PDB file of C-alpha atoms and ligand atoms in Angstrom:
ATOM      1  CA  MET A   1       0.010   0.010   0.173  1.00  0.00           C
ATOM      2  CA  LYS A   2       1.245   3.427  -0.671  1.00  0.00           C
ATOM      3  CA  ILE A   3      -0.136   6.046   1.677  1.00  0.00           C
ATOM      4  CA  GLY A   4      -0.238   9.917   1.369  1.00  0.00           C
ATOM      5  CA  ILE A   5      -0.143  12.125   4.641  1.00  0.00           C
ATOM      6  CA  ILE A   6      -0.411  15.842   4.519  1.00  0.00           C
ATOM      7  CA  SER A   7       0.532  17.271   7.711  1.00  0.00           C
ATOM      8  CA  GLY A   8      -0.665  20.565   9.013  1.00  0.00           C
ATOM      9  CA  THR A   9       2.135  20.976  11.578  1.00  0.00           C
ATOM     10  CA  GLY A  10       5.164  18.600  11.619  1.00  0.00           C
ATOM     11  CA  PHE A  11       4.930  14.896  10.589  1.00  0.00           C
ATOM     12  CA  LEU A  12       5.313  12.935  13.555  1.00  0.00           C
ATOM     13  CA  VAL A  13       6.860   9.520  13.258  1.00  0.00           C
ATOM     14  CA  GLU A  14       7.202   6.908  15.920  1.00  0.00           C
ATOM     15  CA  GLU A  15       9.485   4.066  15.993  1.00  0.00           C
ATOM     16  CA  GLY A  16       8.756   1.431  13.354  1.00  0.00           C
ATOM     17  CA  PHE A  17       9.165   4.239  10.440  1.00  0.00           C
ATOM     18  CA  LYS A  18      12.336   3.718   8.404  1.00  0.00           C
ATOM     19  CA  PHE A  19      13.136   6.837   6.688  1.00  0.00           C
ATOM     20  CA  VAL A  20      14.087   6.186   2.921  1.00  0.00           C
ATOM     21  CA  GLU A  21      14.443   9.467   1.122  1.00  0.00           C
ATOM     22  CA  GLU A  22      13.474  12.940   0.373  1.00  0.00           C
ATOM     23  CA  ILE A  23      11.660  13.170  -3.050  1.00  0.00           C
ATOM     24  CA  ASN A  24      11.739  16.613  -4.765  1.00  0.00           C
ATOM     25  CA  LEU A  25       9.128  16.686  -7.341  1.00  0.00           C
ATOM     26  CA  SER A  26       7.770  19.641  -9.472  1.00  0.00           C
ATOM     27  CA  ASN A  27       5.135  19.527 -12.111  1.00  0.00           C
ATOM     28  CA  LYS A  28       3.313  21.718 -14.543  1.00  0.00           C
ATOM     29  CA  TYR A  29       1.624  23.227 -11.558  1.00  0.00           C
ATOM     30  CA  GLY A  30       4.581  24.398 -10.206  1.00  0.00           C
ATOM     31  CA  SER A  31       6.541  23.203  -6.845  1.00  0.00           C
ATOM     32  CA  PRO A  32       4.817  21.310  -4.027  1.00  0.00           C
ATOM     33  CA  SER A  33       5.048  22.949  -0.477  1.00  0.00           C
ATOM     34  CA  SER A  34       7.670  20.798   0.345  1.00  0.00           C
ATOM     35  CA  SER A  35       9.536  17.620  -0.581  1.00  0.00           C
ATOM     36  CA  TYR A  36       7.873  14.275  -0.146  1.00  0.00           C
ATOM     37  CA  LYS A  37       9.425  12.186   2.824  1.00  0.00           C
ATOM     38  CA  LYS A  38       9.224   8.608   1.852  1.00  0.00           C
ATOM     39  CA  TYR A  39       9.048   5.926   4.775  1.00  0.00           C
ATOM     40  CA  LEU A  40       8.685   2.507   5.276  1.00  0.00           C
ATOM     41  CA  PHE A  41       6.319   1.021   7.586  1.00  0.00           C
ATOM     42  CA  GLY A  42       6.221  -2.645   7.558  1.00  0.00           C
ATOM     43  CA  ASP A  43       5.487  -3.384   3.776  1.00  0.00           C
ATOM     44  CA  ASN A  44       3.777   0.079   3.257  1.00  0.00           C
ATOM     45  CA  GLU A  45       5.002   3.003   1.724  1.00  0.00           C
ATOM     46  CA  ILE A  46       4.348   6.423   3.404  1.00  0.00           C
ATOM     47  CA  TYR A  47       4.861   9.847   1.665  1.00  0.00           C
ATOM     48  CA  SER A  48       4.522  12.782   3.832  1.00  0.00           C
ATOM     49  CA  ILE A  49       4.345  16.524   2.764  1.00  0.00           C
ATOM     50  CA  ALA A  50       4.435  19.583   4.982  1.00  0.00           C
ATOM     51  CA  ARG A  51       1.309  21.475   3.693  1.00  0.00           C
ATOM     52  CA  HIS A  52       2.475  24.842   5.005  1.00  0.00           C
ATOM     53  CA  GLY A  53       6.063  24.222   3.816  1.00  0.00           C
ATOM     54  CA  GLU A  54       9.175  23.020   6.047  1.00  0.00           C
ATOM     55  CA  LYS A  55       9.520  26.537   7.569  1.00  0.00           C
ATOM     56  CA  HIS A  56       5.703  27.104   7.680  1.00  0.00           C
ATOM     57  CA  GLN A  57       6.236  29.800   5.060  1.00  0.00           C
ATOM     58  CA  PHE A  58       3.154  29.331   3.047  1.00  0.00           C
ATOM     59  CA  PRO A  59      -0.203  30.972   4.540  1.00  0.00           C
ATOM     60  CA  PRO A  60      -3.441  29.010   3.545  1.00  0.00           C
ATOM     61  CA  HIS A  61      -4.264  31.173   0.530  1.00  0.00           C
ATOM     62  CA  LEU A  62      -0.735  30.812  -0.928  1.00  0.00           C
ATOM     63  CA  ILE A  63      -0.478  27.100  -0.770  1.00  0.00           C
ATOM     64  CA  ASN A  64       0.043  25.538  -4.126  1.00  0.00           C
ATOM     65  CA  TYR A  65      -2.585  22.873  -3.566  1.00  0.00           C
ATOM     66  CA  ARG A  66      -2.705  21.565  -7.112  1.00  0.00           C
ATOM     67  CA  SER A  67       1.061  20.881  -7.096  1.00  0.00           C
ATOM     68  CA  ASN A  68       0.981  19.293  -3.822  1.00  0.00           C
ATOM     69  CA  ILE A  69      -1.943  16.859  -4.805  1.00  0.00           C
ATOM     70  CA  TYR A  70      -0.484  16.362  -8.333  1.00  0.00           C
ATOM     71  CA  GLY A  71       2.721  15.058  -6.761  1.00  0.00           C
ATOM     72  CA  PHE A  72       0.688  12.330  -4.778  1.00  0.00           C
ATOM     73  CA  TYR A  73      -0.780  11.343  -8.093  1.00  0.00           C
ATOM     74  CA  GLU A  74       2.481  10.885  -9.558  1.00  0.00           C
ATOM     75  CA  LEU A  75       3.649   9.057  -6.510  1.00  0.00           C
ATOM     76  CA  ASN A  76       0.645   6.715  -7.268  1.00  0.00           C
ATOM     77  CA  VAL A  77      -0.668   6.792  -3.569  1.00  0.00           C
ATOM     78  CA  ASP A  78      -3.642   4.572  -2.775  1.00  0.00           C
ATOM     79  CA  PHE A  79      -5.196   7.183  -0.635  1.00  0.00           C
ATOM     80  CA  ILE A  80      -4.413  10.438   1.373  1.00  0.00           C
ATOM     81  CA  VAL A  81      -5.002  11.308   4.982  1.00  0.00           C
ATOM     82  CA  ALA A  82      -4.995  15.013   5.662  1.00  0.00           C
ATOM     83  CA  PHE A  83      -4.342  16.675   9.120  1.00  0.00           C
ATOM     84  CA  GLY A  84      -5.207  20.178  10.171  1.00  0.00           C
ATOM     85  CA  ALA A  85      -6.320  22.321  12.986  1.00  0.00           C
ATOM     86  CA  VAL A  86      -9.919  23.804  13.133  1.00  0.00           C
ATOM     87  CA  GLY A  87     -11.791  26.158  15.282  1.00  0.00           C
ATOM     88  CA  GLY A  88     -14.827  24.703  16.940  1.00  0.00           C
ATOM     89  CA  ILE A  89     -18.226  26.376  16.034  1.00  0.00           C
ATOM     90  CA  ASN A  90     -20.712  23.761  17.195  1.00  0.00           C
ATOM     91  CA  SER A  91     -20.479  24.038  21.058  1.00  0.00           C
ATOM     92  CA  LEU A  92     -20.169  20.373  21.371  1.00  0.00           C
ATOM     93  CA  LEU A  93     -16.649  20.706  19.900  1.00  0.00           C
ATOM     94  CA  LEU A  94     -14.170  21.496  22.480  1.00  0.00           C
ATOM     95  CA  PRO A  95     -10.401  22.404  22.192  1.00  0.00           C
ATOM     96  CA  GLY A  96      -8.419  19.254  22.180  1.00  0.00           C
ATOM     97  CA  ASP A  97     -11.183  17.301  20.414  1.00  0.00           C
ATOM     98  CA  PHE A  98     -10.833  15.414  17.058  1.00  0.00           C
ATOM     99  CA  LEU A  99     -13.243  15.222  14.270  1.00  0.00           C
ATOM    100  CA  ILE A 100     -13.521  13.265  11.088  1.00  0.00           C
ATOM    101  CA  PRO A 101     -15.548  15.523   8.763  1.00  0.00           C
ATOM    102  CA  ASP A 102     -18.076  13.925   6.449  1.00  0.00           C
ATOM    103  CA  ASN A 103     -18.841  17.120   4.360  1.00  0.00           C
ATOM    104  CA  ILE A 104     -17.361  20.393   3.486  1.00  0.00           C
ATOM    105  CA  VAL A 105     -18.499  23.899   2.468  1.00  0.00           C
ATOM    106  CA  ASP A 106     -16.055  26.107   0.296  1.00  0.00           C
ATOM    107  CA  TRP A 107     -15.827  29.719   1.306  1.00  0.00           C
ATOM    108  CA  THR A 108     -12.611  30.242  -0.458  1.00  0.00           C
ATOM    109  CA  TYR A 109     -11.816  32.568  -3.418  1.00  0.00           C
ATOM    110  CA  GLY A 110      -8.913  33.223  -5.542  1.00  0.00           C
ATOM    111  CA  ARG A 111      -7.318  29.988  -5.182  1.00  0.00           C
ATOM    112  CA  GLU A 112      -6.364  27.656  -8.142  1.00  0.00           C
ATOM    113  CA  SER A 113      -9.064  25.115  -7.363  1.00  0.00           C
ATOM    114  CA  THR A 114      -9.283  22.712 -10.265  1.00  0.00           C
ATOM    115  CA  TYR A 115      -7.263  20.712 -12.704  1.00  0.00           C
ATOM    116  CA  SER A 116      -9.866  21.474 -15.480  1.00  0.00           C
ATOM    117  CA  ASP A 117      -8.851  23.369 -18.343  1.00  0.00           C
ATOM    118  CA  ILE A 118     -10.265  24.234 -21.869  1.00  0.00           C
ATOM    119  CA  GLY A 119     -11.249  21.018 -23.357  1.00  0.00           C
ATOM    120  CA  ASP A 120     -10.547  18.971 -20.286  1.00  0.00           C
ATOM    121  CA  THR A 121     -13.356  19.640 -17.942  1.00  0.00           C
ATOM    122  CA  TYR A 122     -14.046  17.588 -14.714  1.00  0.00           C
ATOM    123  CA  HIS A 123     -17.412  17.749 -13.201  1.00  0.00           C
ATOM    124  CA  ILE A 124     -16.659  15.401 -10.512  1.00  0.00           C
ATOM    125  CA  ASP A 125     -19.386  14.154  -8.094  1.00  0.00           C
ATOM    126  CA  PHE A 126     -18.865  15.949  -4.830  1.00  0.00           C
ATOM    127  CA  THR A 127     -21.919  14.877  -2.915  1.00  0.00           C
ATOM    128  CA  TYR A 128     -19.856  13.270  -0.268  1.00  0.00           C
ATOM    129  CA  PRO A 129     -16.367  14.773  -0.508  1.00  0.00           C
ATOM    130  CA  PHE A 130     -14.417  12.495   1.785  1.00  0.00           C
ATOM    131  CA  CYS A 131     -13.632   8.951   1.011  1.00  0.00           C
ATOM    132  CA  PRO A 132     -16.185   6.783   2.988  1.00  0.00           C
ATOM    133  CA  SER A 133     -13.728   3.603   3.516  1.00  0.00           C
ATOM    134  CA  ILE A 134     -10.847   5.927   4.752  1.00  0.00           C
ATOM    135  CA  ARG A 135     -13.342   7.811   7.150  1.00  0.00           C
ATOM    136  CA  GLU A 136     -14.443   4.501   8.420  1.00  0.00           C
ATOM    137  CA  GLU A 137     -10.899   3.435   9.194  1.00  0.00           C
ATOM    138  CA  LEU A 138      -9.965   6.821  10.916  1.00  0.00           C
ATOM    139  CA  ILE A 139     -13.084   6.546  12.988  1.00  0.00           C
ATOM    140  CA  ASN A 140     -11.872   3.147  14.174  1.00  0.00           C
ATOM    141  CA  ILE A 141      -8.465   4.490  14.922  1.00  0.00           C
ATOM    142  CA  LEU A 142      -9.858   7.276  16.868  1.00  0.00           C
ATOM    143  CA  LYS A 143     -11.968   4.964  18.973  1.00  0.00           C
ATOM    144  CA  LYS A 144      -8.969   2.986  19.894  1.00  0.00           C
ATOM    145  CA  SER A 145      -6.906   6.074  20.710  1.00  0.00           C
ATOM    146  CA  GLY A 146      -9.221   7.011  23.716  1.00  0.00           C
ATOM    147  CA  VAL A 147      -9.406  10.714  22.764  1.00  0.00           C
ATOM    148  CA  ARG A 148     -12.473  12.647  22.567  1.00  0.00           C
ATOM    149  CA  PHE A 149     -13.726  12.713  19.017  1.00  0.00           C
ATOM    150  CA  HIS A 150     -16.614  13.425  16.760  1.00  0.00           C
ATOM    151  CA  PRO A 151     -17.401  10.782  13.853  1.00  0.00           C
ATOM    152  CA  LYS A 152     -18.891  13.511  11.566  1.00  0.00           C
ATOM    153  CA  GLY A 153     -19.264  17.143  11.034  1.00  0.00           C
ATOM    154  CA  VAL A 154     -19.309  19.863   8.455  1.00  0.00           C
ATOM    155  CA  TYR A 155     -16.057  21.700   7.738  1.00  0.00           C
ATOM    156  CA  LEU A 156     -16.277  25.174   6.576  1.00  0.00           C
ATOM    157  CA  CYS A 157     -13.145  26.285   4.682  1.00  0.00           C
ATOM    158  CA  THR A 158     -12.456  30.124   4.792  1.00  0.00           C
ATOM    159  CA  ASN A 159     -10.098  31.887   2.789  1.00  0.00           C
ATOM    160  CA  GLY A 160      -8.105  33.495   5.686  1.00  0.00           C
ATOM    161  CA  PRO A 161      -5.601  34.208   6.752  1.00  0.00           C
ATOM    162  CA  ARG A 162      -7.458  36.326   9.069  1.00  0.00           C
ATOM    163  CA  LEU A 163      -9.629  34.568  11.713  1.00  0.00           C
ATOM    164  CA  GLU A 164     -13.284  35.172  11.535  1.00  0.00           C
ATOM    165  CA  SER A 165     -15.539  37.959  13.121  1.00  0.00           C
ATOM    166  CA  ALA A 166     -18.007  37.162  15.920  1.00  0.00           C
ATOM    167  CA  ALA A 167     -20.734  37.805  13.447  1.00  0.00           C
ATOM    168  CA  GLU A 168     -19.425  35.398  10.774  1.00  0.00           C
ATOM    169  CA  ILE A 169     -19.180  32.556  13.205  1.00  0.00           C
ATOM    170  CA  ASN A 170     -22.753  33.254  14.444  1.00  0.00           C
ATOM    171  CA  ALA A 171     -23.955  33.218  11.017  1.00  0.00           C
ATOM    172  CA  PHE A 172     -21.935  29.998  10.287  1.00  0.00           C
ATOM    173  CA  LEU A 173     -23.400  28.264  13.360  1.00  0.00           C
ATOM    174  CA  LYS A 174     -26.949  29.064  12.013  1.00  0.00           C
ATOM    175  CA  LEU A 175     -26.096  27.582   8.565  1.00  0.00           C
ATOM    176  CA  GLY A 176     -25.031  24.300  10.400  1.00  0.00           C
ATOM    177  CA  PHE A 177     -21.302  24.214  10.119  1.00  0.00           C
ATOM    178  CA  ASP A 178     -19.470  22.422  12.824  1.00  0.00           C
ATOM    179  CA  VAL A 179     -15.749  23.610  12.486  1.00  0.00           C
ATOM    180  CA  VAL A 180     -13.843  26.373  10.506  1.00  0.00           C
ATOM    181  CA  GLY A 181     -10.437  25.993   8.865  1.00  0.00           C
ATOM    182  CA  MET A 182      -8.589  27.366   6.005  1.00  0.00           C
ATOM    183  CA  THR A 183      -6.912  24.615   4.031  1.00  0.00           C
ATOM    184  CA  LEU A 184      -9.143  21.637   3.219  1.00  0.00           C
ATOM    185  CA  MET A 185     -10.325  23.322   0.044  1.00  0.00           C
ATOM    186  CA  PRO A 186      -9.381  23.060  -2.771  1.00  0.00           C
ATOM    187  CA  GLU A 187      -7.354  20.124  -1.581  1.00  0.00           C
ATOM    188  CA  THR A 188     -10.267  17.831  -1.069  1.00  0.00           C
ATOM    189  CA  ALA A 189     -11.680  18.314  -4.483  1.00  0.00           C
ATOM    190  CA  LEU A 190      -8.435  18.195  -6.217  1.00  0.00           C
ATOM    191  CA  ALA A 191      -7.849  14.748  -4.871  1.00  0.00           C
ATOM    192  CA  ARG A 192     -11.384  13.786  -6.081  1.00  0.00           C
ATOM    193  CA  GLU A 193     -10.581  15.261  -9.517  1.00  0.00           C
ATOM    194  CA  LEU A 194      -7.506  12.820  -9.781  1.00  0.00           C
ATOM    195  CA  GLY A 195      -9.501  10.091  -8.371  1.00  0.00           C
ATOM    196  CA  ILE A 196      -7.343   9.702  -5.182  1.00  0.00           C
ATOM    197  CA  CYS A 197      -9.243   8.628  -2.044  1.00  0.00           C
ATOM    198  CA  TYR A 198      -8.975  11.416   0.527  1.00  0.00           C
ATOM    199  CA  ALA A 199     -10.245  11.745   4.187  1.00  0.00           C
ATOM    200  CA  ALA A 200      -9.283  14.451   6.829  1.00  0.00           C
ATOM    201  CA  VAL A 201      -8.556  14.464  10.554  1.00  0.00           C
ATOM    202  CA  ASN A 202      -9.285  17.784  12.160  1.00  0.00           C
ATOM    203  CA  ILE A 203      -7.814  18.639  15.529  1.00  0.00           C
ATOM    204  CA  VAL A 204      -9.995  21.379  17.159  1.00  0.00           C
ATOM    205  CA  SER A 205      -7.285  23.888  18.573  1.00  0.00           C
ATOM    206  CA  ASN A 206      -9.777  26.598  19.690  1.00  0.00           C
ATOM    207  CA  PHE A 207     -13.211  27.960  20.145  1.00  0.00           C
ATOM    208  CA  ALA A 208     -14.212  29.992  17.072  1.00  0.00           C
ATOM    209  CA  ALA A 209     -14.223  33.689  17.208  1.00  0.00           C
ATOM    210  CA  GLY A 210     -16.723  35.220  19.589  1.00  0.00           C
ATOM    211  CA  ILE A 211     -17.575  31.701  21.325  1.00  0.00           C
ATOM    212  CA  SER A 212     -14.724  31.963  23.656  1.00  0.00           C
ATOM    213  CA  LYS A 213     -14.608  35.032  25.992  1.00  0.00           C
ATOM    214  CA  THR A 214     -10.945  35.549  25.403  1.00  0.00           C
ATOM    215  CA  PRO A 215      -9.252  36.695  22.122  1.00  0.00           C
ATOM    216  CA  LEU A 216      -7.780  33.980  20.060  1.00  0.00           C
ATOM    217  CA  THR A 217      -3.998  33.702  19.735  1.00  0.00           C
ATOM    218  CA  THR A 218      -1.901  31.761  17.278  1.00  0.00           C
ATOM    219  CA  ASP A 219      -0.153  30.380  20.507  1.00  0.00           C
ATOM    220  CA  GLU A 220      -3.422  28.841  21.605  1.00  0.00           C
ATOM    221  CA  VAL A 221      -3.840  27.007  18.351  1.00  0.00           C
ATOM    222  CA  VAL A 222      -0.244  25.767  18.402  1.00  0.00           C
ATOM    223  CA  GLU A 223      -0.418  24.857  21.973  1.00  0.00           C
ATOM    224  CA  HIS A 224      -3.608  22.523  21.461  1.00  0.00           C
ATOM    225  CA  VAL A 225      -2.031  20.948  18.460  1.00  0.00           C
ATOM    226  CA  LYS A 226       1.326  20.280  20.528  1.00  0.00           C
ATOM    227  CA  ASN A 227      -0.747  18.797  23.487  1.00  0.00           C
ATOM    228  CA  ASN A 228      -2.362  16.263  20.990  1.00  0.00           C
ATOM    229  CA  ASP A 229       1.103  15.037  19.637  1.00  0.00           C
ATOM    230  CA  ALA A 230       0.889  11.714  21.308  1.00  0.00           C
ATOM    231  CA  VAL A 231      -2.637  11.006  19.825  1.00  0.00           C
ATOM    232  CA  ILE A 232      -1.504  12.251  16.162  1.00  0.00           C
ATOM    233  CA  ARG A 233       1.480   9.975  16.379  1.00  0.00           C
ATOM    234  CA  PHE A 234      -0.776   7.203  17.416  1.00  0.00           C
ATOM    235  CA  ILE A 235      -3.269   7.952  14.276  1.00  0.00           C
ATOM    236  CA  ILE A 236      -0.287   8.128  11.911  1.00  0.00           C
ATOM    237  CA  LYS A 237       1.225   4.821  13.152  1.00  0.00           C
ATOM    238  CA  GLU A 238      -2.267   3.319  12.750  1.00  0.00           C
ATOM    239  CA  VAL A 239      -2.766   4.694   9.415  1.00  0.00           C
ATOM    240  CA  ALA A 240       0.760   3.508   8.239  1.00  0.00           C
ATOM    241  CA  SER A 241      -0.246  -0.110   9.292  1.00  0.00           C
ATOM    242  CA  MET A 242      -3.714  -0.016   7.275  1.00  0.00           C
TER     243      MET A 242
HETATM  244  N1  HPA B   1     -10.607  29.802  12.249  1.00  0.00           N
HETATM  245  C1  HPA B   1     -10.175  29.238  11.010  1.00  0.00           C
HETATM  246  N2  HPA B   1      -9.098  28.446  10.758  1.00  0.00           N
HETATM  247  C2  HPA B   1      -8.805  27.928  12.040  1.00  0.00           C
HETATM  248  C3  HPA B   1      -9.092  28.408  13.367  1.00  0.00           C
HETATM  249  C4  HPA B   1     -10.145  29.285  13.415  1.00  0.00           C
HETATM  250  O1  HPA B   1     -10.663  29.593  14.437  1.00  0.00           O
HETATM  251  N3  HPA B   1      -8.382  27.608  14.228  1.00  0.00           N
HETATM  252  C5  HPA B   1      -7.623  26.784  13.552  1.00  0.00           C
HETATM  253  N4  HPA B   1      -7.664  26.963  12.055  1.00  0.00           N
END
């Protein structure tokens, strides 16, 4: 099995992973955010990319999503698992919780969001954007991990990089969105266009704007993701042995 991992923060490897090589790819869409690090875990090949770049230099609206996903296509991965931090809109979602989203709303703009071109159009089916079989596996992994998690929810992708206003979050709550992040679109749709099975693991890093009494800081986001390092390591190891 060849497995693609997109990491939001660092790629956290446990013992059992054997580092093989760093693969530098570039394609007609430009350069991916980082090299693809190849590991072996048992018989599986794992390829990981740092979505924001090795130095976290790419803000969400400047990530080359097309190149990143095309690289996985060239590496011929069987599926992709994408990690990322989110703000909780639904009051049931607390900082430190995990979520396997089952649907998505795209509120981004100005991003290169398709491989379609003149004479080469993809009207992909996007009713259920995430791959059901990989979602199922992730839910089982989270059950085993013992962490508080939610097996479904709607992810809203905003353009960022600014965070939301209290009125925006209030409106998003009324529209039925559960979490907000800035990176899963167009990533999710690009994977579907290339026929790659894709699912996501969201880490709730904060209450979305206006829900918490205290202003949101980047430190808070990083802090919660860091606190969950051990769980993320566990998930990656379980994914690698799928
Ligand atoms: N809003 C948007 N994106 C995010 C947030 C948030 O509150 N937290 C982590 N990513």
